Amino acid sequence: MEDQSQDTRYAPPQAHVEDVVQPGGAQSGELASRGTRFLAAMLDAGISIAVIWLLAKFTPINLWEDDGLGLWEPRISSAASGVVLYLVLHGYLLATRGQTIGKALFKIRIARPDGSQAQIGRILALRDGPMFFLTIWPLLGPIYLLVDCLFIFRASRRCLHDQIADTVVLQA
């Protein structure tokens, strides 16, 4: 009869500890706190709201105007205006430093998991793209944003948009 204690057919593969990368632990730099990320996002939202209000007050552009469409009807021009506003406000900082205005003021930045700077194409297409796309429908945008930000409560502190784009937010 065979000795079953030596049978390793179903044993997990062996690896040296220094060869194993822990999830969320590979980045060079400290992860930004959830609170700091929240405050930076709220500041960015406040700046956007202020600019939208100023545009409505002093120009013919009114993004808050009721268009009479239902919650499931697409609003491509409103979403496109939001993307343009986002790029005007944050485009330069995103392209050069991986930061929005709020992230810059709170000294945090968007990076790749290894700590290198995330490219602007990755940030816009993968990280922010799903939000831009889903805001075309007024009901889907807020649902996505709620699900997205709930992901931050995991140990990795990465929102859904960070997972999609393979980015992290680090202390700058």
Short mmCIF file of C-alpha atoms in Angstrom, two decimals:
data_model
loop_
_atom_site.label_atom_id
_atom_site.label_comp_id
_atom_site.label_asym_id
_atom_site.label_seq_id
_atom_site.Cartn_x
_atom_site.Cartn_y
_atom_site.Cartn_z
CA MET A 1 0.00 0.00 0.00
CA GLU A 2 1.30 3.51 -0.90
CA ASP A 3 2.12 6.09 1.73
CA GLN A 4 -0.56 8.80 1.23
CA SER A 5 1.31 11.40 3.30
CA GLN A 6 3.85 11.84 0.45
CA ASP A 7 1.21 12.33 -2.27
CA THR A 8 1.56 15.97 -3.48
CA ARG A 9 -0.63 15.80 -6.59
CA TYR A 10 -3.24 18.09 -5.01
CA ALA A 11 -0.89 20.31 -3.01
CA PRO A 12 -0.63 24.00 -3.92
CA PRO A 13 2.50 25.03 -5.82
CA GLN A 14 5.42 26.13 -3.69
CA ALA A 15 6.95 29.59 -4.02
CA HIS A 16 9.51 31.58 -2.12
CA VAL A 17 7.93 34.35 -0.05
CA GLU A 18 10.01 37.07 -1.70
CA ASP A 19 8.65 35.99 -5.10
CA VAL A 20 5.03 36.52 -4.11
CA VAL A 21 3.44 39.93 -4.71
CA GLN A 22 0.62 40.79 -2.33
CA PRO A 23 -2.45 42.43 -3.89
CA GLY A 24 -2.39 46.16 -3.32
CA GLY A 25 1.08 45.98 -1.80
CA ALA A 26 3.20 46.33 -4.93
CA GLN A 27 2.90 50.08 -5.37
CA SER A 28 5.82 52.27 -4.49
CA GLY A 29 4.22 54.92 -2.34
CA GLU A 30 1.57 55.12 0.31
CA LEU A 31 -2.08 54.68 -0.65
CA ALA A 32 -4.19 57.79 -0.22
CA SER A 33 -6.73 57.52 2.59
CA ARG A 34 -10.39 57.07 1.82
CA GLY A 35 -11.18 60.36 3.54
CA THR A 36 -8.62 62.30 1.52
CA ARG A 37 -9.93 60.81 -1.72
CA PHE A 38 -13.50 61.69 -0.69
CA LEU A 39 -12.58 65.30 0.14
CA ALA A 40 -10.68 65.69 -3.14
CA ALA A 41 -13.66 64.33 -5.09
CA MET A 42 -16.06 66.65 -3.24
CA LEU A 43 -13.82 69.63 -3.96
CA ASP A 44 -13.70 68.69 -7.66
CA ALA A 45 -17.50 68.36 -7.69
CA GLY A 46 -17.89 71.73 -5.94
CA ILE A 47 -15.61 73.41 -8.47
CA SER A 48 -17.59 71.86 -11.34
CA ILE A 49 -20.91 72.98 -9.84
CA ALA A 50 -19.57 76.52 -9.38
CA VAL A 51 -18.38 76.67 -13.00
CA ILE A 52 -21.71 75.28 -14.29
CA TRP A 53 -23.56 77.90 -12.22
CA LEU A 54 -21.32 80.69 -13.56
CA LEU A 55 -21.89 79.50 -17.12
CA ALA A 56 -25.66 79.44 -16.58
CA LYS A 57 -25.62 82.86 -14.93
CA PHE A 58 -23.41 84.76 -17.39
CA THR A 59 -23.65 82.88 -20.71
CA PRO A 60 -26.39 81.25 -22.78
CA ILE A 61 -25.00 77.81 -21.75
CA ASN A 62 -27.27 76.24 -19.15
CA LEU A 63 -26.49 72.60 -18.38
CA TRP A 64 -29.24 72.51 -15.73
CA GLU A 65 -32.01 73.48 -18.07
CA ASP A 66 -34.90 71.00 -18.12
CA ASP A 67 -34.98 69.42 -21.54
CA GLY A 68 -38.24 67.52 -20.90
CA LEU A 69 -36.67 64.13 -21.59
CA GLY A 70 -37.22 61.10 -19.37
CA LEU A 71 -34.64 59.41 -17.16
CA TRP A 72 -33.85 56.75 -19.78
CA GLU A 73 -33.51 59.07 -22.76
CA PRO A 74 -29.91 59.83 -23.75
CA ARG A 75 -28.51 63.31 -23.38
CA ILE A 76 -25.43 63.18 -25.56
CA SER A 77 -24.92 66.95 -25.75
CA SER A 78 -25.11 67.35 -21.95
CA ALA A 79 -22.67 64.48 -21.41
CA ALA A 80 -20.32 65.90 -24.05
CA SER A 81 -20.48 69.31 -22.35
CA GLY A 82 -19.57 67.63 -19.05
CA VAL A 83 -16.57 65.92 -20.65
CA VAL A 84 -15.40 69.21 -22.16
CA LEU A 85 -15.79 70.97 -18.80
CA TYR A 86 -13.86 68.14 -17.07
CA LEU A 87 -11.03 68.43 -19.60
CA VAL A 88 -10.89 72.23 -19.34
CA LEU A 89 -10.73 72.08 -15.54
CA HIS A 90 -8.52 69.05 -15.04
CA GLY A 91 -6.95 68.09 -18.38
CA TYR A 92 -3.57 69.76 -17.93
CA LEU A 93 -3.06 68.46 -14.39
CA LEU A 94 -4.22 64.96 -15.37
CA ALA A 95 -1.84 64.85 -18.34
CA THR A 96 1.19 66.22 -16.53
CA ARG A 97 0.81 65.03 -12.93
CA GLY A 98 -2.05 62.52 -12.77
CA GLN A 99 -4.09 64.87 -10.61
CA THR A 100 -7.34 66.80 -10.65
CA ILE A 101 -7.53 70.17 -8.88
CA GLY A 102 -8.85 68.47 -5.73
CA LYS A 103 -6.17 65.76 -5.82
CA ALA A 104 -3.45 68.40 -6.27
CA LEU A 105 -4.71 70.43 -3.30
CA PHE A 106 -4.89 67.30 -1.12
CA LYS A 107 -1.49 66.09 -2.40
CA ILE A 108 -2.63 62.78 -3.88
CA ARG A 109 -2.19 61.45 -7.41
CA ILE A 110 -3.39 58.77 -9.82
CA ALA A 111 -0.67 56.23 -10.55
CA ARG A 112 -0.09 52.72 -11.84
CA PRO A 113 0.24 50.02 -9.16
CA ASP A 114 4.04 50.14 -9.49
CA GLY A 115 3.99 53.87 -8.63
CA SER A 116 4.68 55.14 -12.15
CA GLN A 117 2.52 57.89 -13.61
CA ALA A 118 -0.70 56.77 -15.27
CA GLN A 119 -0.92 57.95 -18.87
CA ILE A 120 -3.66 60.41 -19.83
CA GLY A 121 -5.19 57.93 -22.29
CA ARG A 122 -5.56 55.31 -19.55
CA ILE A 123 -7.09 57.87 -17.19
CA LEU A 124 -9.59 59.24 -19.69
CA ALA A 125 -10.52 56.08 -21.58
CA LEU A 126 -10.45 53.42 -18.88
CA ARG A 127 -10.71 55.24 -15.55
CA ASP A 128 -13.18 58.01 -16.42
CA GLY A 129 -14.60 56.62 -19.68
CA PRO A 130 -17.29 54.39 -18.13
CA MET A 131 -18.56 57.34 -16.07
CA PHE A 132 -18.55 59.64 -19.11
CA PHE A 133 -20.44 57.04 -21.14
CA LEU A 134 -23.04 56.19 -18.49
CA THR A 135 -23.85 59.83 -17.72
CA ILE A 136 -25.50 59.99 -21.14
CA TRP A 137 -28.48 58.38 -19.34
CA PRO A 138 -29.45 60.38 -16.24
CA LEU A 139 -30.45 57.32 -14.21
CA LEU A 140 -27.45 55.09 -15.04
CA GLY A 141 -24.76 57.65 -14.18
CA PRO A 142 -25.65 57.96 -10.48
CA ILE A 143 -26.15 54.20 -10.11
CA TYR A 144 -22.68 53.56 -11.59
CA LEU A 145 -21.14 56.23 -9.35
CA LEU A 146 -22.67 54.67 -6.23
CA VAL A 147 -21.46 51.17 -7.10
CA ASP A 148 -18.08 52.58 -8.15
CA CYS A 149 -17.37 54.40 -4.90
CA LEU A 150 -18.53 51.51 -2.68
CA PHE A 151 -15.55 49.50 -3.97
CA ILE A 152 -13.21 51.78 -1.99
CA PHE A 153 -14.13 50.00 1.24
CA ARG A 154 -12.10 46.95 0.26
CA ALA A 155 -8.61 46.47 1.70
CA SER A 156 -6.99 47.63 -1.57
CA ARG A 157 -8.85 51.02 -1.37
CA ARG A 158 -9.44 50.86 -5.12
CA CYS A 159 -12.73 52.02 -6.61
CA LEU A 160 -14.24 50.19 -9.56
CA HIS A 161 -12.74 52.76 -11.95
CA ASP A 162 -9.29 52.03 -10.44
CA GLN A 163 -9.82 48.31 -11.05
CA ILE A 164 -10.91 48.88 -14.66
CA ALA A 165 -7.92 51.13 -15.44
CA ASP A 166 -5.43 49.27 -13.21
CA THR A 167 -4.61 52.42 -11.26
CA VAL A 168 -4.23 53.39 -7.61
CA VAL A 169 -4.37 56.73 -5.82
CA LEU A 170 -1.20 57.46 -3.86
CA GLN A 171 0.13 60.23 -1.65
CA ALA A 172 1.92 62.65 -3.99
#
